[in-house]
Amino acid sequence: GEDVEQSLFLSVREGDSSVINCTYTDSSSTYLYWYKQEPGAGLQLLTYIFSNMDMKQDQRLTVLLNKKDKHLSLRIADTQTGDSAIYFCAETNSNSGYALNFGKGTSLLVTP
Amino acid sequence: DTAVSQTPKYLVTQMGNDKSIKCEQNLGHDTMYWYKQDSKKFLKIMFSYNNKELIINETVPNRFSPKSPDKAHLNLHINSLELGDSAVYFCASSQSLALSGELFFGEGSRLTVL
């Protein structure tokens, strides 16, 4: 996670939007990913974006990529209590070969 | 019909013992991985195999030895366990090496070394 940074915690109220931010350092990043980990479970791929795109929307999820600033965000609209989990940003680049490079994860807590 | 299954889910053992974790995927994927998640939830790749061939072997002690008898299985054997090996070990698979970012994870095996 040293090349991929995320804030550790985020708390939102049910129904509000959540925005989870991520920054990365490698300008050769090709794909950027968001994974979700619920307690006691493995990671689940939520969405990904190719580095030549700046936005991708998938139902309640919107991914924004600012390649110049190396900044990625995940917006969850109408956040529900079931969205409480750890969200990991990850990237692949020419230096990492075939390995995903994960951030340390952002714990999202959704309160009623 | 679990896509990526690993056993055991929990493992508690003494320092110095040898243990194995097994992983199987029924997705027909070519590539399998072992990731380690520490107590702070940091995830780091350990190994990856593509069609039974070792592709990635990160800086992992020699006490860790992966074995892939076929492309649907990737087992992890750990010798002479140390306290610092306590972690959750995740097996994952991807359709191919080119799709190594689109991973399907198992539920994890929590190893506790006493």
mmCIF file of C-alpha atoms in Angstrom:
data_model
loop_
_atom_site.group_PDB
_atom_site.id
_atom_site.type_symbol
_atom_site.label_atom_id
_atom_site.label_comp_id
_atom_site.label_asym_id
_atom_site.label_seq_id
_atom_site.Cartn_x
_atom_site.Cartn_y
_atom_site.Cartn_z
ATOM 1 C CA GLY A 1 0.000 0.000 0.000
ATOM 2 C CA GLU A 2 2.904 2.451 0.012
ATOM 3 C CA ASP A 3 2.120 3.578 -3.554
ATOM 4 C CA VAL A 4 -1.625 3.753 -3.041
ATOM 5 C CA GLU A 5 -3.005 5.947 -0.262
ATOM 6 C CA GLN A 6 -6.483 6.119 1.223
ATOM 7 C CA SER A 7 -7.951 7.716 4.303
ATOM 8 C CA LEU A 8 -8.650 5.053 6.912
ATOM 9 C CA PHE A 9 -12.162 5.902 8.085
ATOM 10 C CA LEU A 10 -15.375 7.471 6.812
ATOM 11 C CA SER A 11 -18.706 7.747 8.581
ATOM 12 C CA VAL A 12 -21.930 8.772 6.823
ATOM 13 C CA ARG A 13 -25.615 8.721 7.587
ATOM 14 C CA GLU A 14 -27.942 6.377 5.772
ATOM 15 C CA GLY A 15 -29.307 7.977 2.627
ATOM 16 C CA ASP A 16 -26.382 10.354 2.196
ATOM 17 C CA SER A 17 -23.697 10.004 -0.462
ATOM 18 C CA SER A 18 -20.294 8.596 0.463
ATOM 19 C CA VAL A 19 -17.119 9.606 -1.282
ATOM 20 C CA ILE A 20 -14.011 7.504 -0.753
ATOM 21 C CA ASN A 21 -10.768 8.936 -2.056
ATOM 22 C CA CYS A 22 -7.551 7.342 -3.213
ATOM 23 C CA THR A 23 -4.253 8.669 -4.540
ATOM 24 C CA TYR A 24 -1.574 6.717 -6.314
ATOM 25 C CA THR A 25 1.955 7.514 -7.359
ATOM 26 C CA ASP A 26 2.704 5.452 -10.444
ATOM 27 C CA SER A 27 1.890 7.330 -13.636
ATOM 28 C CA SER A 28 2.030 4.077 -15.600
ATOM 29 C CA SER A 29 -1.023 2.693 -13.800
ATOM 30 C CA THR A 30 -3.181 1.024 -16.399
ATOM 31 C CA TYR A 31 -6.299 -0.024 -14.524
ATOM 32 C CA LEU A 32 -7.650 1.174 -11.188
ATOM 33 C CA TYR A 33 -10.026 -0.869 -9.097
ATOM 34 C CA TRP A 34 -12.370 -0.663 -6.147
ATOM 35 C CA TYR A 35 -12.874 -3.728 -3.993
ATOM 36 C CA LYS A 36 -15.251 -4.163 -1.036
ATOM 37 C CA GLN A 37 -14.566 -6.359 1.983
ATOM 38 C CA GLU A 38 -17.385 -7.143 4.397
ATOM 39 C CA PRO A 39 -16.512 -8.411 7.894
ATOM 40 C CA GLY A 40 -15.163 -11.950 7.884
ATOM 41 C CA ALA A 41 -15.301 -12.219 4.106
ATOM 42 C CA GLY A 42 -13.015 -12.049 1.123
ATOM 43 C CA LEU A 43 -12.746 -9.076 -1.180
ATOM 44 C CA GLN A 44 -15.289 -8.501 -3.895
ATOM 45 C CA LEU A 45 -14.582 -6.499 -7.036
ATOM 46 C CA LEU A 46 -17.003 -3.572 -7.231
ATOM 47 C CA THR A 47 -15.837 -1.726 -10.294
ATOM 48 C CA TYR A 48 -12.766 -0.660 -12.233
ATOM 49 C CA ILE A 49 -11.720 2.056 -14.619
ATOM 50 C CA PHE A 50 -9.173 2.145 -17.394
ATOM 51 C CA SER A 51 -6.619 4.904 -17.066
ATOM 52 C CA ASN A 52 -7.729 6.685 -20.244
ATOM 53 C CA MET A 53 -11.237 7.214 -18.843
ATOM 54 C CA ASP A 54 -12.219 9.917 -16.394
ATOM 55 C CA MET A 55 -15.573 8.636 -15.211
ATOM 56 C CA LYS A 56 -17.527 5.423 -14.950
ATOM 57 C CA GLN A 57 -21.016 4.981 -13.541
ATOM 58 C CA ASP A 58 -22.582 1.718 -12.455
ATOM 59 C CA GLN A 59 -25.943 2.026 -10.676
ATOM 60 C CA ARG A 60 -25.238 3.709 -7.307
ATOM 61 C CA LEU A 61 -21.486 3.746 -7.899
ATOM 62 C CA THR A 62 -19.595 6.515 -9.680
ATOM 63 C CA VAL A 63 -15.851 6.340 -10.195
ATOM 64 C CA LEU A 64 -13.952 9.513 -11.003
ATOM 65 C CA LEU A 65 -10.348 9.481 -12.176
ATOM 66 C CA ASN A 66 -8.116 12.536 -12.332
ATOM 67 C CA LYS A 67 -5.055 11.161 -14.044
ATOM 68 C CA LYS A 68 -3.126 14.426 -13.825
ATOM 69 C CA ASP A 69 -3.443 14.492 -10.034
ATOM 70 C CA LYS A 70 -3.356 10.679 -9.751
ATOM 71 C CA HIS A 71 -6.578 10.794 -7.782
ATOM 72 C CA LEU A 72 -9.364 8.239 -7.840
ATOM 73 C CA SER A 73 -12.673 8.449 -6.020
ATOM 74 C CA LEU A 74 -15.636 6.189 -5.442
ATOM 75 C CA ARG A 75 -19.006 7.801 -4.839
ATOM 76 C CA ILE A 76 -21.820 5.694 -3.412
ATOM 77 C CA ALA A 77 -25.208 7.329 -3.820
ATOM 78 C CA ASP A 78 -27.983 6.767 -1.270
ATOM 79 C CA THR A 79 -25.650 4.887 1.078
ATOM 80 C CA GLN A 80 -27.272 2.017 2.964
ATOM 81 C CA THR A 81 -26.253 0.235 6.171
ATOM 82 C CA GLY A 82 -25.343 -2.762 4.023
ATOM 83 C CA ASP A 83 -22.651 -0.640 2.410
ATOM 84 C CA SER A 84 -20.704 -0.619 5.691
ATOM 85 C CA ALA A 85 -17.445 -2.379 4.829
ATOM 86 C CA ILE A 86 -13.810 -1.747 4.023
ATOM 87 C CA TYR A 87 -13.202 -0.351 0.548
ATOM 88 C CA PHE A 88 -9.855 -0.963 -1.119
ATOM 89 C CA CYS A 89 -8.431 1.016 -3.968
ATOM 90 C CA ALA A 90 -5.964 -0.947 -6.122
ATOM 91 C CA GLU A 91 -3.967 -0.495 -9.282
ATOM 92 C CA THR A 92 -1.888 -2.431 -11.742
ATOM 93 C CA ASN A 93 1.006 -0.898 -13.591
ATOM 94 C CA SER A 94 3.894 -1.896 -15.774
ATOM 95 C CA ASN A 95 6.181 -2.184 -12.736
ATOM 96 C CA SER A 96 3.917 -4.433 -10.698
ATOM 97 C CA GLY A 97 3.718 -7.017 -13.438
ATOM 98 C CA TYR A 98 0.637 -9.015 -12.800
ATOM 99 C CA ALA A 99 0.118 -8.073 -9.157
ATOM 100 C CA LEU A 100 -2.564 -5.801 -7.787
ATOM 101 C CA ASN A 101 -1.145 -3.062 -5.591
ATOM 102 C CA PHE A 102 -3.686 -2.344 -2.840
ATOM 103 C CA GLY A 103 -4.220 0.676 -0.651
ATOM 104 C CA LYS A 104 -4.723 0.104 3.072
ATOM 105 C CA GLY A 105 -8.484 0.341 2.810
ATOM 106 C CA THR A 106 -11.109 2.826 3.991
ATOM 107 C CA SER A 107 -13.558 1.618 6.640
ATOM 108 C CA LEU A 108 -16.978 2.990 5.800
ATOM 109 C CA LEU A 109 -19.502 3.121 8.627
ATOM 110 C CA VAL A 110 -23.087 3.906 7.704
ATOM 111 C CA THR A 111 -25.263 4.990 10.611
ATOM 112 C CA PRO A 112 -29.061 4.959 10.634
ATOM 113 C CA ASP B 1 -21.477 -23.472 -5.270
ATOM 114 C CA THR B 2 -18.515 -21.582 -3.833
ATOM 115 C CA ALA B 3 -16.338 -20.235 -6.636
ATOM 116 C CA VAL B 4 -13.079 -20.020 -4.664
ATOM 117 C CA SER B 5 -12.980 -22.167 -1.566
ATOM 118 C CA GLN B 6 -10.179 -22.447 0.931
ATOM 119 C CA THR B 7 -9.712 -24.681 3.948
ATOM 120 C CA PRO B 8 -9.413 -24.438 6.824
ATOM 121 C CA LYS B 9 -11.190 -21.180 7.616
ATOM 122 C CA TYR B 10 -9.483 -20.976 11.013
ATOM 123 C CA LEU B 11 -6.163 -22.391 12.081
ATOM 124 C CA VAL B 12 -4.626 -22.051 15.548
ATOM 125 C CA THR B 13 -1.225 -23.602 16.070
ATOM 126 C CA GLN B 14 1.983 -23.391 18.041
ATOM 127 C CA MET B 15 5.218 -21.757 16.927
ATOM 128 C CA GLY B 16 7.488 -24.135 15.073
ATOM 129 C CA ASN B 17 4.697 -26.276 13.618
ATOM 130 C CA ASP B 18 4.097 -26.892 9.925
ATOM 131 C CA LYS B 19 0.662 -26.241 8.415
ATOM 132 C CA SER B 20 -1.064 -26.176 5.045
ATOM 133 C CA ILE B 21 -3.937 -24.207 3.597
ATOM 134 C CA LYS B 22 -5.753 -25.569 0.569
ATOM 135 C CA CYS B 23 -7.499 -23.634 -2.183
ATOM 136 C CA GLU B 24 -9.698 -24.724 -5.037
ATOM 137 C CA GLN B 25 -11.530 -22.726 -7.703
ATOM 138 C CA ASN B 26 -14.325 -24.060 -9.885
ATOM 139 C CA LEU B 27 -14.428 -21.091 -12.254
ATOM 140 C CA GLY B 28 -12.159 -22.578 -14.890
ATOM 141 C CA HIS B 29 -9.668 -19.756 -14.333
ATOM 142 C CA ASP B 30 -6.058 -20.032 -15.439
ATOM 143 C CA THR B 31 -4.442 -17.936 -12.720
ATOM 144 C CA MET B 32 -4.427 -18.292 -8.946
ATOM 145 C CA TYR B 33 -2.923 -16.206 -6.158
ATOM 146 C CA TRP B 34 -2.131 -16.103 -2.474
ATOM 147 C CA TYR B 35 -2.486 -12.778 -0.674
ATOM 148 C CA LYS B 36 -1.672 -12.057 2.966
ATOM 149 C CA GLN B 37 -3.752 -9.587 5.004
ATOM 150 C CA ASP B 38 -2.173 -8.419 8.241
ATOM 151 C CA SER B 39 -3.870 -7.183 11.396
ATOM 152 C CA LYS B 40 -4.104 -3.661 9.943
ATOM 153 C CA LYS B 41 -5.945 -5.034 6.895
ATOM 154 C CA PHE B 42 -2.997 -4.384 4.593
ATOM 155 C CA LEU B 43 -3.078 -6.800 1.633
ATOM 156 C CA LYS B 44 0.032 -7.956 -0.127
ATOM 157 C CA ILE B 45 0.545 -10.523 -2.831
ATOM 158 C CA MET B 46 2.677 -13.536 -1.976
ATOM 159 C CA PHE B 47 2.511 -15.806 -5.021
ATOM 160 C CA SER B 48 0.736 -16.207 -8.310
ATOM 161 C CA TYR B 49 0.503 -19.220 -10.590
ATOM 162 C CA ASN B 50 -0.646 -19.335 -14.182
ATOM 163 C CA ASN B 51 -1.573 -22.774 -15.513
ATOM 164 C CA LYS B 52 0.446 -24.386 -12.699
ATOM 165 C CA GLU B 53 3.516 -22.251 -13.470
ATOM 166 C CA LEU B 54 4.907 -19.893 -10.823
ATOM 167 C CA ILE B 55 4.687 -16.299 -12.043
ATOM 168 C CA ILE B 56 5.127 -14.112 -8.977
ATOM 169 C CA ASN B 57 7.135 -14.978 -5.920
ATOM 170 C CA GLU B 58 7.306 -11.866 -3.771
ATOM 171 C CA THR B 59 9.767 -11.431 -0.956
ATOM 172 C CA VAL B 60 8.356 -14.216 1.133
ATOM 173 C CA PRO B 61 10.431 -16.407 3.489
ATOM 174 C CA ASN B 62 11.432 -19.805 2.114
ATOM 175 C CA ARG B 63 9.292 -21.345 4.836
ATOM 176 C CA PHE B 64 6.313 -20.592 2.582
ATOM 177 C CA SER B 65 5.965 -22.997 -0.306
ATOM 178 C CA PRO B 66 3.072 -22.922 -2.750
ATOM 179 C CA LYS B 67 2.096 -25.970 -4.766
ATOM 180 C CA SER B 68 -0.242 -26.137 -7.731
ATOM 181 C CA PRO B 69 -1.094 -29.741 -8.649
ATOM 182 C CA ASP B 70 -3.428 -28.488 -11.390
ATOM 183 C CA LYS B 71 -4.764 -25.132 -12.471
ATOM 184 C CA ALA B 72 -7.820 -25.427 -10.239
ATOM 185 C CA HIS B 73 -5.787 -25.857 -7.049
ATOM 186 C CA LEU B 74 -3.173 -23.785 -5.286
ATOM 187 C CA ASN B 75 -2.088 -24.895 -1.846
ATOM 188 C CA LEU B 76 0.142 -23.075 0.620
ATOM 189 C CA HIS B 77 2.436 -24.919 2.970
ATOM 190 C CA ILE B 78 4.168 -23.098 5.801
ATOM 191 C CA ASN B 79 7.087 -24.604 7.720
ATOM 192 C CA SER B 80 8.361 -23.633 11.160
ATOM 193 C CA LEU B 81 5.577 -21.190 11.883
ATOM 194 C CA GLU B 82 6.480 -17.909 13.596
ATOM 195 C CA LEU B 83 4.359 -15.444 15.547
ATOM 196 C CA GLY B 84 4.610 -12.940 12.683
ATOM 197 C CA ASP B 85 2.909 -15.393 10.335
ATOM 198 C CA SER B 86 -0.385 -14.740 12.107
ATOM 199 C CA ALA B 87 -2.633 -13.165 9.477
ATOM 200 C CA VAL B 88 -5.542 -13.893 7.171
ATOM 201 C CA TYR B 89 -4.430 -15.643 4.003
ATOM 202 C CA PHE B 90 -6.601 -15.162 0.944
ATOM 203 C CA CYS B 91 -6.633 -17.303 -2.118
ATOM 204 C CA ALA B 92 -7.867 -15.670 -5.315
ATOM 205 C CA SER B 93 -8.203 -16.469 -8.981
ATOM 206 C CA SER B 94 -8.530 -14.581 -12.232
ATOM 207 C CA GLN B 95 -9.593 -15.728 -15.673
ATOM 208 C CA SER B 96 -6.103 -15.087 -17.029
ATOM 209 C CA LEU B 97 -2.872 -13.304 -16.226
ATOM 210 C CA ALA B 98 -3.982 -10.391 -18.373
ATOM 211 C CA LEU B 99 -7.025 -9.982 -16.143
ATOM 212 C CA SER B 100 -5.036 -10.101 -12.913
ATOM 213 C CA GLY B 101 -6.923 -7.094 -11.547
ATOM 214 C CA GLU B 102 -10.281 -8.839 -11.735
ATOM 215 C CA LEU B 103 -9.885 -11.191 -8.847
ATOM 216 C CA PHE B 104 -12.299 -13.609 -7.245
ATOM 217 C CA PHE B 105 -11.374 -14.110 -3.614
ATOM 218 C CA GLY B 106 -11.950 -16.955 -1.213
ATOM 219 C CA GLU B 107 -13.274 -16.205 2.251
ATOM 220 C CA GLY B 108 -9.851 -16.304 3.833
ATOM 221 C CA SER B 109 -8.028 -18.566 6.265
ATOM 222 C CA ARG B 110 -7.248 -16.938 9.596
ATOM 223 C CA LEU B 111 -3.975 -18.297 10.949
ATOM 224 C CA THR B 112 -3.096 -17.668 14.582
ATOM 225 C CA VAL B 113 0.341 -18.711 15.784
ATOM 226 C CA LEU B 114 0.732 -18.944 19.563
#
